[in-house]
Each structure stands twice: as structure tokens, then as C-alpha cells.
CSV table of C-alpha atoms and ligand atoms in Angstrom, one decimal:
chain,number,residue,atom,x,y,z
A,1,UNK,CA,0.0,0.0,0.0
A,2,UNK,CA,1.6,3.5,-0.8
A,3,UNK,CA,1.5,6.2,1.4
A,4,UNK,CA,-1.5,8.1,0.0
A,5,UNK,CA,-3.4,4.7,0.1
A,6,UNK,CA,-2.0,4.7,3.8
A,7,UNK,CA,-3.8,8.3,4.3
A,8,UNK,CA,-6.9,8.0,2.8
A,9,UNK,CA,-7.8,5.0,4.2
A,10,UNK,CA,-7.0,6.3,7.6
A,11,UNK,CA,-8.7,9.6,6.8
A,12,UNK,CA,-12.2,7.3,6.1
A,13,UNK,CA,-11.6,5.0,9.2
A,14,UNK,CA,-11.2,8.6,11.4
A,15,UNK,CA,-14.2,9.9,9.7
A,16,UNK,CA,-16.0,7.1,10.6
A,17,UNK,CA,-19.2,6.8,13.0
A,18,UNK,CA,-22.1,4.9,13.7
A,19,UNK,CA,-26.1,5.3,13.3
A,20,UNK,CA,-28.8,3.3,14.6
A,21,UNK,CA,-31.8,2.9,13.3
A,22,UNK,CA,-34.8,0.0,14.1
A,23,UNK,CA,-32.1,-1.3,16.6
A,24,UNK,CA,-29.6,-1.9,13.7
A,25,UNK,CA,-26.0,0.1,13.7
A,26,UNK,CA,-25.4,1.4,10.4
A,27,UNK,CA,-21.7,2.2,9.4
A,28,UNK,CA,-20.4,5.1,7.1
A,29,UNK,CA,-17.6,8.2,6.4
A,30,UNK,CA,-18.6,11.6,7.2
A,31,UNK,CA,-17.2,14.1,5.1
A,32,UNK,CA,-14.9,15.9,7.8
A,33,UNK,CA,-15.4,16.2,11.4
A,34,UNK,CA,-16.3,19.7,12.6
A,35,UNK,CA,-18.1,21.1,9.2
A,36,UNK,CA,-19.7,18.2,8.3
A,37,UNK,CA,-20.8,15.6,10.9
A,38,UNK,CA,-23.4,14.3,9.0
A,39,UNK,CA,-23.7,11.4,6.3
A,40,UNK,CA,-23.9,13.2,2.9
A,41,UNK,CA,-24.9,10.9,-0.4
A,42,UNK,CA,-22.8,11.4,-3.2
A,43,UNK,CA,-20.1,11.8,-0.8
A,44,UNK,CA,-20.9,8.2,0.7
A,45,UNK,CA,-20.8,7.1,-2.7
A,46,UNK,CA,-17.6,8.5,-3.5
A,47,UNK,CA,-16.2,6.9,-0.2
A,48,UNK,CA,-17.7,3.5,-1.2
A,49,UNK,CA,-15.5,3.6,-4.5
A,50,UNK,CA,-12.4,4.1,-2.2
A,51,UNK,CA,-13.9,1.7,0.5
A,52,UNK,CA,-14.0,-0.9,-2.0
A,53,UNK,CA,-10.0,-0.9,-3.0
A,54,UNK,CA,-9.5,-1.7,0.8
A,55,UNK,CA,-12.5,-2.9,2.4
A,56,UNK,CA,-15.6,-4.3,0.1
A,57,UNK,CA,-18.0,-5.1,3.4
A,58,UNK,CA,-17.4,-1.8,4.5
A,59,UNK,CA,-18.0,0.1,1.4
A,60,UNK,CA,-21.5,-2.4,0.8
A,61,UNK,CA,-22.3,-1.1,4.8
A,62,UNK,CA,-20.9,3.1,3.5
A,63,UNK,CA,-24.2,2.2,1.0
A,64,UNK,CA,-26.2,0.6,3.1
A,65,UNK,CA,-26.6,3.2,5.8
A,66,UNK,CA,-27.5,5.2,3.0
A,67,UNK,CA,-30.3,2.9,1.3
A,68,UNK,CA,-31.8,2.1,4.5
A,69,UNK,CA,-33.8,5.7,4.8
A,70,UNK,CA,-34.8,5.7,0.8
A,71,UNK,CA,-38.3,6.6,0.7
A,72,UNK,CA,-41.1,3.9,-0.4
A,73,UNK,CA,-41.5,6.3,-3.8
A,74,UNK,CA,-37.5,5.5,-4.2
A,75,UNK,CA,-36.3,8.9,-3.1
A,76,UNK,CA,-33.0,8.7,-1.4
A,77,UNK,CA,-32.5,11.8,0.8
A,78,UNK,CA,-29.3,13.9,0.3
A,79,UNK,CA,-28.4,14.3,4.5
A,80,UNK,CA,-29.1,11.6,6.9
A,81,UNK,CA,-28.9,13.5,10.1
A,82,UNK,CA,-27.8,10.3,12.1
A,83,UNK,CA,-26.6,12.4,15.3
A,84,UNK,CA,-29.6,14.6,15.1
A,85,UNK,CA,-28.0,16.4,18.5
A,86,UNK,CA,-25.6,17.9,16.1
A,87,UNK,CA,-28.3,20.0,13.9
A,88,UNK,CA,-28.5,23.2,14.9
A,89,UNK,CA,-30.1,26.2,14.9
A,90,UNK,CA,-27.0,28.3,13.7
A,91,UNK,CA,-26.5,26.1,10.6
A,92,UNK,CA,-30.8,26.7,10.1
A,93,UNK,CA,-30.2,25.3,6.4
A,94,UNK,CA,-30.7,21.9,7.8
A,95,UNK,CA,-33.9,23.0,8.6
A,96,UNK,CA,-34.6,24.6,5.5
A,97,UNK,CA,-33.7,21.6,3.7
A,98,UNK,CA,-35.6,19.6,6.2
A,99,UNK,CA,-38.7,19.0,7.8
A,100,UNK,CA,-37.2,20.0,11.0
A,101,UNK,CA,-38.7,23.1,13.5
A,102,UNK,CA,-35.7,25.1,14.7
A,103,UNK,CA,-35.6,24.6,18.4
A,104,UNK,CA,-38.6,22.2,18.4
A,105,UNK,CA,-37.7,19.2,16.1
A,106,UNK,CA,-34.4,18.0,14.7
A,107,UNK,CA,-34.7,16.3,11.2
A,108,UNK,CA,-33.7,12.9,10.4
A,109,UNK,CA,-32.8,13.4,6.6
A,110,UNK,CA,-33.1,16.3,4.4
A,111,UNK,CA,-36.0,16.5,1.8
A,112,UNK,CA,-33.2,16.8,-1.5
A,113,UNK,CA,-31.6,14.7,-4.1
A,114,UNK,CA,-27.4,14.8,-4.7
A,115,UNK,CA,-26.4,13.3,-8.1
A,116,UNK,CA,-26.8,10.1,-8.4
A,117,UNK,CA,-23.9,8.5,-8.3
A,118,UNK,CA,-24.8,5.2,-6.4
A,119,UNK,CA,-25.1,2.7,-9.4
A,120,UNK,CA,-21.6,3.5,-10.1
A,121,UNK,CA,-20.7,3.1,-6.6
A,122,UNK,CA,-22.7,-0.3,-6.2
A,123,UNK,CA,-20.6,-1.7,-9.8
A,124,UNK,CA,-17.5,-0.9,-8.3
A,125,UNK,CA,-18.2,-3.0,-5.2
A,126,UNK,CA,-20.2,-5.2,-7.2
A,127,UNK,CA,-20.1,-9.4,-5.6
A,128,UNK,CA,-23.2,-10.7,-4.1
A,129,UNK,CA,-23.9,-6.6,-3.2
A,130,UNK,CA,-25.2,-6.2,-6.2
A,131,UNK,CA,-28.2,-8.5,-5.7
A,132,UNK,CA,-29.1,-6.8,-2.3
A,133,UNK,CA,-28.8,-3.5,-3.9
A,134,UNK,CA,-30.5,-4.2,-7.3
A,135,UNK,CA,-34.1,-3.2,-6.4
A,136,UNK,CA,-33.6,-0.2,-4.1
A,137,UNK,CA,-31.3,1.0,-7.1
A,138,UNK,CA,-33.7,0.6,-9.4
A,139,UNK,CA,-36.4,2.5,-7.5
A,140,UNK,CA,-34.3,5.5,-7.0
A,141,UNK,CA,-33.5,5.9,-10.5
A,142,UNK,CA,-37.1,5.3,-11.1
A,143,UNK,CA,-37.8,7.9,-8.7
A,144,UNK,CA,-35.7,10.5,-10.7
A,145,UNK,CA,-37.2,9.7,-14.1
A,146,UNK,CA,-40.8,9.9,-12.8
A,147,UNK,CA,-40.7,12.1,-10.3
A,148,UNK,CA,-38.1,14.9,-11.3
A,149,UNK,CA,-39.1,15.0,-15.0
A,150,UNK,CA,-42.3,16.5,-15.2
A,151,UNK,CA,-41.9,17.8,-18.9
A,152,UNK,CA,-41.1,14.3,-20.0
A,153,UNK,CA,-37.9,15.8,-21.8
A,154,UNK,CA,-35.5,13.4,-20.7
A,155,UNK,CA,-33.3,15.9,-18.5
A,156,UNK,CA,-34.2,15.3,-14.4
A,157,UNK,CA,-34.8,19.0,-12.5
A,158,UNK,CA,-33.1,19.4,-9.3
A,159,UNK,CA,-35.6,21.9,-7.2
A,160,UNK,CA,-32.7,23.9,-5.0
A,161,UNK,CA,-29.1,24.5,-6.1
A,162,UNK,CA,-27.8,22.8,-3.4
A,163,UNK,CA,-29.5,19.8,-4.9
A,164,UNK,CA,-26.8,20.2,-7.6
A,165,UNK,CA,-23.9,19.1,-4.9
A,166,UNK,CA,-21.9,22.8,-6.0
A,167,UNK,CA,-23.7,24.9,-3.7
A,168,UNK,CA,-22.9,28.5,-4.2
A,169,UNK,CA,-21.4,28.1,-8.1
A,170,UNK,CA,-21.5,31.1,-10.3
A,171,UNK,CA,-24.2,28.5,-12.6
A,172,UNK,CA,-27.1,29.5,-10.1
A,173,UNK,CA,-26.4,33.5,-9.9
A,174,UNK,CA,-28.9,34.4,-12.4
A,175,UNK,CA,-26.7,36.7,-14.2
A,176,UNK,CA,-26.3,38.5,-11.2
A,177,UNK,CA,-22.5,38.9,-10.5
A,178,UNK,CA,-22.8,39.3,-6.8
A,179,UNK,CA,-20.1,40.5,-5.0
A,180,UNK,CA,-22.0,41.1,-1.6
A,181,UNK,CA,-21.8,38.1,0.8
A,182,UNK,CA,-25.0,38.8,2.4
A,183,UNK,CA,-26.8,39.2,-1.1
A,184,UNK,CA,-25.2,35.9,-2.7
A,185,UNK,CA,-25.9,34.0,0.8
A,186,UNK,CA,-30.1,34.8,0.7
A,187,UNK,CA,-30.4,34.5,-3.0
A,188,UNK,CA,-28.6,30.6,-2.8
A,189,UNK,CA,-31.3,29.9,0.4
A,190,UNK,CA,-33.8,31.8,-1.1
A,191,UNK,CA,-34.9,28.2,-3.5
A,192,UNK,CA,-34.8,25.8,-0.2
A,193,UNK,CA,-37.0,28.3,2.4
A,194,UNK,CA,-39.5,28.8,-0.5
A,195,UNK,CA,-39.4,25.0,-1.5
A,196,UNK,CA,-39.8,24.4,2.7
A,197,UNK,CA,-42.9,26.7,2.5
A,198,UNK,CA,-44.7,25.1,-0.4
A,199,UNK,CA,-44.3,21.2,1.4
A,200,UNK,CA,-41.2,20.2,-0.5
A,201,UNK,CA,-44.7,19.4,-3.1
A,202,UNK,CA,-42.5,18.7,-6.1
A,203,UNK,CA,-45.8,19.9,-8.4
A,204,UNK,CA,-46.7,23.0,-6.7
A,205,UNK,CA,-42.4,24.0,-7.0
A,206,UNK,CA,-42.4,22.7,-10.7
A,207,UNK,CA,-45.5,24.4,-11.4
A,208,UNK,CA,-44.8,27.8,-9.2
A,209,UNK,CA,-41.9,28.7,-9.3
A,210,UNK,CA,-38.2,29.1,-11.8
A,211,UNK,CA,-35.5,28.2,-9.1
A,212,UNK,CA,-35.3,24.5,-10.8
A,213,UNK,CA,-32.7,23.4,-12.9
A,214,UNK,CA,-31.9,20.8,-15.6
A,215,UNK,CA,-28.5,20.5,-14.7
A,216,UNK,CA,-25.9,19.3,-16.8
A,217,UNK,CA,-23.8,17.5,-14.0
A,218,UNK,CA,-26.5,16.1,-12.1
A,219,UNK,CA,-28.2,14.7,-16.1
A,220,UNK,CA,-24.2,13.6,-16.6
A,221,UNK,CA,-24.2,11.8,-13.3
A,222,UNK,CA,-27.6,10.2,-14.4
A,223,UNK,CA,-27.0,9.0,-17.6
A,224,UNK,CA,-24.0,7.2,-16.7
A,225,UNK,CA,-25.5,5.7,-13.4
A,226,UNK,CA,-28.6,4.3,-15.7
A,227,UNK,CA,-26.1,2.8,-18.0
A,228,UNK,CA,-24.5,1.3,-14.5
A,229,UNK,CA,-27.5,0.4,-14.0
A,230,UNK,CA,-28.2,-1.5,-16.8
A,231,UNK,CA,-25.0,-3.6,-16.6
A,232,UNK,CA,-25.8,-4.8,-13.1
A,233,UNK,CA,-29.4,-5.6,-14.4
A,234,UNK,CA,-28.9,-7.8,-17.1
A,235,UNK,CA,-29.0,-11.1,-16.4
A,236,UNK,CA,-30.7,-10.3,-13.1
A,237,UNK,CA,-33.7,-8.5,-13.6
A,238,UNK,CA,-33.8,-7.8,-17.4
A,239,UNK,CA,-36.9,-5.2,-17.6
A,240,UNK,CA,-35.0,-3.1,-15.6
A,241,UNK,CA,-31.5,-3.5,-17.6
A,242,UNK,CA,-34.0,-2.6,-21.0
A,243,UNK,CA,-35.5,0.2,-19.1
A,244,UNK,CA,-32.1,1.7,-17.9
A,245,UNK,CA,-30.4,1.2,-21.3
A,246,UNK,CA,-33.1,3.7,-22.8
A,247,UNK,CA,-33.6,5.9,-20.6
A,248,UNK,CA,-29.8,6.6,-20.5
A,249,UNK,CA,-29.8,7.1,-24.1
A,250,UNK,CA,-32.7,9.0,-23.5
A,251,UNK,CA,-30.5,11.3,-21.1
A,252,UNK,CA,-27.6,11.4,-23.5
A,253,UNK,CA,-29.8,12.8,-26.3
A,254,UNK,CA,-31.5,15.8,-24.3
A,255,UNK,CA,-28.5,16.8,-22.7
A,256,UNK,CA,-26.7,17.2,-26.6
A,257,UNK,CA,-30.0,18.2,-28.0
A,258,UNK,CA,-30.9,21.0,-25.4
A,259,UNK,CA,-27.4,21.8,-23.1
A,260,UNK,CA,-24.9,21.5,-26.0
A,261,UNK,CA,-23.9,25.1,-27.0
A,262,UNK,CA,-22.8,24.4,-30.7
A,263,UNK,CA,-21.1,28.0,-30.7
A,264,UNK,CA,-19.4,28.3,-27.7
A,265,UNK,CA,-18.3,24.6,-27.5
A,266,UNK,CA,-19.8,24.2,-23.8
A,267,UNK,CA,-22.8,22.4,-22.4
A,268,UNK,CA,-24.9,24.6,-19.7
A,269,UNK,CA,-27.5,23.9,-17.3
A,270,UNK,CA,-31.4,25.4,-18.4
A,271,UNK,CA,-33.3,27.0,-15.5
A,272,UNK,CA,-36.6,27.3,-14.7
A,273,UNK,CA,-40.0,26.7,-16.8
A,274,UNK,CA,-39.3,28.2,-19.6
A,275,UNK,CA,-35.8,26.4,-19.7
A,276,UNK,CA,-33.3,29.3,-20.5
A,277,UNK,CA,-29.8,28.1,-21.3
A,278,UNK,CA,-27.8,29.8,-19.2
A,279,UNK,CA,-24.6,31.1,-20.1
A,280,UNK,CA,-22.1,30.6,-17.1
A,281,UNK,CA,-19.1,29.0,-18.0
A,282,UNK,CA,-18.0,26.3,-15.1
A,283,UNK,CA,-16.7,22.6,-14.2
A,284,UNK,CA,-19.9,21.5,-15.3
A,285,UNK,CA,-19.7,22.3,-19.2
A,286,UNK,CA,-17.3,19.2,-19.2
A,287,UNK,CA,-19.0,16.8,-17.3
A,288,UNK,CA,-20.6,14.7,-20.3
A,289,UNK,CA,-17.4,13.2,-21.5
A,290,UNK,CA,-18.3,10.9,-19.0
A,291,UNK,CA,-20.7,9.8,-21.2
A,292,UNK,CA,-19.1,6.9,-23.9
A,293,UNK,CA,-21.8,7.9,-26.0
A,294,UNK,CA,-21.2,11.3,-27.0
A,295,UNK,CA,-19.8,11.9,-30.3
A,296,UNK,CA,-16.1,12.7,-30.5
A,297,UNK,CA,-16.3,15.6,-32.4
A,298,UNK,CA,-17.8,17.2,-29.0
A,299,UNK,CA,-15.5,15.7,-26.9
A,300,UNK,CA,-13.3,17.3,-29.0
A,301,UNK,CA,-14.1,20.3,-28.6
A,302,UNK,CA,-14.3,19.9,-24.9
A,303,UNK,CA,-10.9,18.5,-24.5
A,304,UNK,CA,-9.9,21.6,-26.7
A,305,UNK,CA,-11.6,24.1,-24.3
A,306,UNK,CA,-10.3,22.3,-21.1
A,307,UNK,CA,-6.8,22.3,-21.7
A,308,UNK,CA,-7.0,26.1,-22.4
A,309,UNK,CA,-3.8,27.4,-19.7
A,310,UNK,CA,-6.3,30.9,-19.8
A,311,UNK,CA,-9.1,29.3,-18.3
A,312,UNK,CA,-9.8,25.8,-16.8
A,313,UNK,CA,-6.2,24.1,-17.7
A,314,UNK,CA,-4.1,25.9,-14.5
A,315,UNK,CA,-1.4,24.8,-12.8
A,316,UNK,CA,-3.7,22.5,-10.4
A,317,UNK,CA,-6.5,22.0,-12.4
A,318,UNK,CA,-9.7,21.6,-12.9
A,319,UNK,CA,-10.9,24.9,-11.1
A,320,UNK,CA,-14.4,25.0,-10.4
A,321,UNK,CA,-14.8,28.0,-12.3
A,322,UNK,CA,-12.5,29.6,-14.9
A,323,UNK,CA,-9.7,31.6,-13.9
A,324,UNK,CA,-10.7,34.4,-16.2
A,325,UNK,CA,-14.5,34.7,-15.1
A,326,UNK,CA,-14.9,37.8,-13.0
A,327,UNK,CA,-17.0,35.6,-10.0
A,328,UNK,CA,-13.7,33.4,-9.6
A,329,UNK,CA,-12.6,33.0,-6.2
A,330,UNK,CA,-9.5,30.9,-5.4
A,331,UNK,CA,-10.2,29.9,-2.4
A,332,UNK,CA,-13.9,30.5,-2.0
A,333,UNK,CA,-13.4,33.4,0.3
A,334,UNK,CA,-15.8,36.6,-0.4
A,335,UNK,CA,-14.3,38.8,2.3
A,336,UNK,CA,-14.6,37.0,5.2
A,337,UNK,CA,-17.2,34.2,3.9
A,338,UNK,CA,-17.0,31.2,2.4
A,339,UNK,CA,-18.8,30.5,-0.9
A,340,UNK,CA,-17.8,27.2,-1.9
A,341,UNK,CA,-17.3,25.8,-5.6
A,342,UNK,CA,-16.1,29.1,-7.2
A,343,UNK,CA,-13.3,28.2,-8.4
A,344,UNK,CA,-11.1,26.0,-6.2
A,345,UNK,CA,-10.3,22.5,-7.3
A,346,UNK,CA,-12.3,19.6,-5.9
A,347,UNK,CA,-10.9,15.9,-6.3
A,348,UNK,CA,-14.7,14.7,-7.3
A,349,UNK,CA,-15.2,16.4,-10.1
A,350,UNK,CA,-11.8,15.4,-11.8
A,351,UNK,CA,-12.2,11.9,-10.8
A,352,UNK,CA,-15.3,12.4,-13.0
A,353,UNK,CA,-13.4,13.9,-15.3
A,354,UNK,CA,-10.0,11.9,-15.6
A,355,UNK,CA,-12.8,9.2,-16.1
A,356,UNK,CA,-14.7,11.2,-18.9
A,357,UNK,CA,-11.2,11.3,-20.7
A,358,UNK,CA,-10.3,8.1,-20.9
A,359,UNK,CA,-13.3,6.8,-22.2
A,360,UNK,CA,-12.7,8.8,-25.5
A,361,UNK,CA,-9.2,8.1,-25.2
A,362,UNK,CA,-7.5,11.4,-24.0
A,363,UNK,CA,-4.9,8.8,-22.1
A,364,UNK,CA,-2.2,11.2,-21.7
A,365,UNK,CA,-4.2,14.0,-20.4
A,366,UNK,CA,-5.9,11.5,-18.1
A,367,UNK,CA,-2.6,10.7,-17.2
A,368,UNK,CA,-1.7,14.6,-16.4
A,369,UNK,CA,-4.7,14.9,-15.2
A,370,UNK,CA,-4.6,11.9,-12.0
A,371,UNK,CA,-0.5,12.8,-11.5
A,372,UNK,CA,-1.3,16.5,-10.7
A,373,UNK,CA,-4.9,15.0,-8.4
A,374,UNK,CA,-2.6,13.0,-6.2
A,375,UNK,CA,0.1,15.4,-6.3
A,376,UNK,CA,-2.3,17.1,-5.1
A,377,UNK,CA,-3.6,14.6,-2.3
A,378,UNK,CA,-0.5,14.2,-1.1
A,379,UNK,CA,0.1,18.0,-0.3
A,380,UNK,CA,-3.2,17.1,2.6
A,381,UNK,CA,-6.7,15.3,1.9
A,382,UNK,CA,-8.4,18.2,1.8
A,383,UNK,CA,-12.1,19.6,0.9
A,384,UNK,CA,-10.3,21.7,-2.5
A,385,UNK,CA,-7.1,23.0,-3.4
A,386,UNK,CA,-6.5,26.5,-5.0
A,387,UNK,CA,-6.1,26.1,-8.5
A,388,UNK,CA,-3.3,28.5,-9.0
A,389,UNK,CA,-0.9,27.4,-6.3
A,390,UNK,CA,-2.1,24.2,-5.4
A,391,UNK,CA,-2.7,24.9,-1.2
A,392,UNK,CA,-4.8,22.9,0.0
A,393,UNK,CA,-8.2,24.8,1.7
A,394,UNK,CA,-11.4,24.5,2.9
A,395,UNK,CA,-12.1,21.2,5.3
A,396,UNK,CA,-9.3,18.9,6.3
A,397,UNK,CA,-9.2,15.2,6.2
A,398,UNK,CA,-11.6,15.4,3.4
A,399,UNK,CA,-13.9,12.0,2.6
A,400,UNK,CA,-14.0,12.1,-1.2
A,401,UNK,CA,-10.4,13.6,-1.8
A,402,UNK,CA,-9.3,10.1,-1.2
A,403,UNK,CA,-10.7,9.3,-4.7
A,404,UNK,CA,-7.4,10.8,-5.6
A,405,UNK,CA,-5.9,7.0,-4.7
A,406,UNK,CA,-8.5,5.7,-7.5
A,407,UNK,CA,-7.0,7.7,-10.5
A,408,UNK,CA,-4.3,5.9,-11.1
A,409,UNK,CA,-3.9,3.2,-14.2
A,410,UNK,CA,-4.9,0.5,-12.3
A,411,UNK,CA,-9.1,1.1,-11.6
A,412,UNK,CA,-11.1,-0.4,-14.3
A,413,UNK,CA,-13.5,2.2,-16.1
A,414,UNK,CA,-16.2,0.2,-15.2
A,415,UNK,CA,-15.5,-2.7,-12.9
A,416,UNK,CA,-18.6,-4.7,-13.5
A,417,UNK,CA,-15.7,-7.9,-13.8
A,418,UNK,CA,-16.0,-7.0,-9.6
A,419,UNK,CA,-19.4,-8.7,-9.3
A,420,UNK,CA,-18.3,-12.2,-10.5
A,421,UNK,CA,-16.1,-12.5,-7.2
A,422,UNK,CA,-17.7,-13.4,-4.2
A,423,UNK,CA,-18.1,-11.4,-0.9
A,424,UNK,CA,-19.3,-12.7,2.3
A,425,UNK,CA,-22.2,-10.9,3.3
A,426,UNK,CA,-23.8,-11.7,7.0
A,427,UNK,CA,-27.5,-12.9,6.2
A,428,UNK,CA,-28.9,-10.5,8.5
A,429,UNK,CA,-27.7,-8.2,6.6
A,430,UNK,CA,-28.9,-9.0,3.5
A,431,UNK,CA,-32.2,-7.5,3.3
A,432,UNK,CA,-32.5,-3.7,3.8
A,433,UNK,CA,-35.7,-3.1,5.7
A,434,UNK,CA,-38.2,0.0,5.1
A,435,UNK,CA,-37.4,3.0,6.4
A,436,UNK,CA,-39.6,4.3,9.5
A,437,UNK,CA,-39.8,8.0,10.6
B,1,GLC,C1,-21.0,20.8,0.3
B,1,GLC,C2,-20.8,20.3,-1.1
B,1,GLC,C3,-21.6,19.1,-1.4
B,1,GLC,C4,-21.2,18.0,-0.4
B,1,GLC,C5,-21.3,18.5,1.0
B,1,GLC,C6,-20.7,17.5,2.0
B,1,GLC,O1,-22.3,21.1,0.6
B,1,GLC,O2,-21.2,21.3,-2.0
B,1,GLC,O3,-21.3,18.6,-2.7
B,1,GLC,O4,-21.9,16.9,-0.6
B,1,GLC,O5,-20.6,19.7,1.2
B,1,GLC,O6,-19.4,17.3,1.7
């Protein structure tokens, strides 16, 4: 084991606690102790790809803890407050995000989505996991398609930005360039209070109001976790593998036909109703070279405006946002606040990304790409790096920057080969039960 394999696994045993729920103890990684004491989902999902290089029980329980509070519609929720003692009324986004009452009633789990990264997750532990986490899977994607579509384009709507898993990115400002803390802060919350006041009722938001977005990460993340999806269905439950195969060809096509900015070379997210295309240049534009499907002229053309040194291609890259764009911050600091994902580097998104190249073949710049992430890694585990010096910032000991051990040459693209080796799985253990609340 080399010494960053060293770290990061010790990072996610220190990050580790315990929930219980229906006298069961559940196991998972919190993000970071101290700002995050909570189980988040895509970061759980991140932390089950690492979990499985060292661990595959633990990373099937990382999962677990999760799918155990997924809704009998197939939501999964976003936050699963498990030490609800720790929500409080200083951090009141938990309630907004919530069902909880500040002072009166602590939430169990938020009422939001996070991409949905789990089917990838689930592959790479794959083994007799895969069978236990088959038809929960299969519901939550279900969820998204039915529930979170309600034009029938294809594209899912997240209903609050911080749905999107890049809270306070420049993509949500409206064209507003704020510069004012206090003015950024209560236009980002404003989506989640007014979603709180209108019952977290997905048809009254859809049909009220133009805070949701058809985002082109969180449609990326889809597609690819359908097609996932669809490899761990066949041969098990086949309706589902056809229905999964579709629908993330489905994805693919709305995301080029409708996000794909022919001009500029970009894809961007579309807001609201009347779906504008909005016109904020971020991490996000290259997100679909995940998808093996696109055609390579427009992975082309993202790989072209990638590597651009001006703008996304800096010394530590992939900033969040590009170096040149006047709401760039490089190290999320807006006087003395933090707004997180405008600009710093995060080691999720170029995991995505270093995967996203080598599935159309950009070896050596996936190559440049993992060697500057773990040079990275190696400098601390840490929540995102600046993109022009490379210090680390934001939280320390950092779940998902351990993914930073997963790009090297060695991790399959997809690792579906993983579910024809055996795990031992407890029997007790094998059944998720139904959430209660
Ligand atoms: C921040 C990030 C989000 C992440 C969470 C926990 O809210 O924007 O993506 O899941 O922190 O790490």
C-alpha cells in the first residue's frame, strides 16, 4: 500500500461513526469532522468507490446506511442526520432543507436529491452486493425519471441548487455577479426556504416557481449511473437493464440536443419553466465526457476548451470555475465568507473527469490529469485545493479527496468484472428493511 493509500484509508476510518436505526447500527464516512458531521450521499458514494479498494464489506455497509432511509417512492434523501443532536439552529439550512422546527424538532434526513452517483458506486463493489442492492437502485433511479421530469424531456430537474452538490457556483447567480456576501448567501437559500414553505410538493415547485434546474452534472451523473445500472441488471432482472439502457440514451440525447452550445463549445445547465440556457461558464460544461456515447467531435471540442492554460487548464487544475471569469474565487473566500465551488479544485469532479477522458481516449491528459490530483492529495486530503498554487483549503481530512488514490492506471472504467467475485455478506444483513420515521 503506498503512502496516500495509507492516508486516505485512515482519513475514512477517522471519519467514521455509527447510526442506529430499528435497533440496527449502520456504518459510514462523514465528510470531515467539525463542518460536516453528517452522512452526505454522493459523498458516501464517493467513499464507497475508495472503500472498495481496501475494504468491500465496509463500502457495501458506507451504502447501506444510506439505502436504508430511501423513501417507499425511491427517493433517497441527500443528508441523513444520524446524530440529530448535532443539527442546529446556527446552521438553520438543515432546517430549510428539512422537515425540521428550529428549536422544536431535529430532522432525520433532508427532503433533497445529490447526483446520483450510487449505481456506479454499487458496480465498483459489485459481488453478491449487487443483488441486495438491485431493487432499491432501481427505485431510485425510477424515482428520478418519474418524479423529477415533469416535462417528460429526458433531462431530471433538481428543485434547489444545493441539490446540484456545487452549492454556491456562479451557474445558479442568475446573471447576477454578486459580490455582496449577504446578497449571494439569501439569493442561494432563497430556492430551499421557498421549496420548505410550499411542502417540499414537487408539483406546486415545478408548477410555481423558476429556481429548478436541468442541470448538466446532475443529467451527466444520471446518464451514466442508468447505463451502471443497466450492466448490473442484465442477467438479473432484465426489464429493468431494458428500461435503464433507454432511458440513459434517453438522457444522453437531451443533454446534446438541449445543453450542447454548438457555438461556444460548452454544455450549460437550463433553468426554470421556460428552460433558459444559461450562459455561465464552469466545471460543469465538461462533465458529459463521461458519457461513452457522446460523439467525438464534441469531446473534442471539450478537451480543446479544457486544456485552455487561460481558463480551466491551470497549474492545479480543474478549477471549479475559470480563472478568467470575474465571479472566480480561489479559495472560495468573499471577504470573510466562504462560498464554496467558485473556483477551487475539488478531487470529485476530476475523478469524473479523468474518467470522462479516458473513455474517449484522451490517455495522456488522463494521465496529467490523476498525476497533478494526487500530487495534489499528497500536499493534505483536503475539501479543495487552489487552482493557481495548489494549497490545500477548505475542510481537512476530506472523505471524497481520497478518490485521488482511484486515478491511477490500475481502476477499471467500469469494474462490472468486480461482481463475479464473491463477498461474504452476513445474512442478516442482506435484506434492507423499510425505512420508518
Ligand atoms: C457541500 C458540497 C456538497 C457536499 C457536502 C458535504 O455542501 O457542495 O457537494 O456533498 O458539502 O461534503
Amino acid at each position: 500500500m503506498s503512502d496516500l493509500e495509507a492516508a486516505a484509508r485512515a482519513v475514512l476510518e477517522r471519519n467514521t461513526r455509527t447510526g442506529s436505526l430499528d435497533g440496527r447500527t449502520y456504518r459510514f464516512s462523514i465528510p470531515a469532522a467539525g463542518s460536516y458531521p453528517f452522512q452526505w450521499f454522493w459523498d458516501s458514494c464517493f467513499h464507497a468507490v475508495v472503500w472498495a479498494r481496501f475494504d468491500r464489506e465496509r463500502a457495501a455497509d458506507e451504502l447501506r446506511s444510506l439505502l436504508v432511509w430511501q423513501r417507499p417512492d425511491g427517493m433517497i434523501p441527500h443528508v441523513v442526520f444520524w446524530d440529530r443532536s448535532k443539527v442546529t439552529v446556527k446552521k438553520f439550512w438543515h432546517h430549510a432543507e428539512s422537515r425540521g422546527i428550529p428549536w422544536l424538532r431535529a430532522p432525520s434526513t433532508s427532503e433533497c436529491v445529490q447526483p446520483p452517483v450510487i449505481a456506479q458506486a454499487v458496480e465498483r463493489i459489485g459481488g453478491a452486493f449487487v443483488d441486495e442492492a438491485l431493487e432499491p437502485l432501481g427505485r431510485f433511479y425510477r424515482y428520478l425519471a418519474r418524479e423529477r421530469d415533469p416535462d417528460e424531456d429526458g433531462l431530471v430537474s433538481i428543485v434547489n441548487q444545493f441539490e446540484s452538490g456545487l452549492d454556491y457556483s456562479p451557474i445558479f447567480d442568475d446573471g447576477v455577479r454578486y459580490r455582496n456576501p449577504v446578497a449571494l448567501f439569501l439569493a442561494a437559500r432563497r430556492g430551499e426556504v421557498v421549496n420548505k414553505l410550499l411542502g417540499f410538493d414537487l408539483d406546486r415547485i415545478f408548477g410555481h416557481t423558476d429556481h429548478h434546474v436541468e442541470g448538466v452534472l446532475f443529467n451527466t451523473v444520471h446518464a451514466d449511473g442508468l447505463a451502471a445500472l443497466a450492466r448490473l441488471a442484465r442477467g438479473r432482472d432484465d426489464d429493468l437493464a431494458a428500461w435503464a439502457d433507454a432511458q440513459a440514451a434517453r438522457v444522453t440525447a437531451a443533454l446534446l440536443e438541449r445543453c450542447w452550445d454548438e457555438r461556444r463549445g460548452l454544455f450549460f445547465n437550463l433553468r426554470g419553466r421556460d428552460e433558459v440556457r444559461t450562459t455561465q461558464r464552469s466545471i460543469v460544461s465538461f462533465l458529459p465526457l463521461l458519457l461513452a456515447e457522446l460523439p467525438r467531435d464534441v469531446a473534442a471540442r471539450l478537451v480543446e476548451r479544457l486544456l485552455d492554460e487561460r481558463t480551466f487548464w491551470t497549474p492545479h487544475p480543474v478549477p471549479s470555475v475559470p480563472r478568467d471569469d470575474p465571479s472566480f474565487l480561489r479559495r472560495s473566500r468573499l471577504g470573510r465568507v466562504r462560498f464554496i465551488w467558485r473556483g477551487p479544485t475539488s478531487m470529485n469532479t476530476n475523478w469524473l473527469l479523468w474518467q470522462g477522458l479516458r473513455r474517449h481516449g484522451y490517455e495522456r491528459e488522463a494521465a496529467d490529469l490523476a498525476g497533478r490530483s494526487r500530487a495534489l492529495a499528497e500536499r493534505g486530503l483536503n475539501e479543495f485545493y487552489d487552482p493557481l498554487d495548489g494549497t490545500p483549503c477548505g475542510a481537512t481530512d476530506f472523505g471524497w479527496a481520497t478518490l485521488a488514490v482511484d486515478m491511477g492506471g490500475d481502476s477499471s472504467l467500469h469494474s462490472s468484472q468486480a461482481s463475479t467475485e464473491t463477498m461474504t455478506i452476513e445474512p442478516s444483513r442482506s435484506m434492507i428493511p423499510p425505512p420508518t420515521r
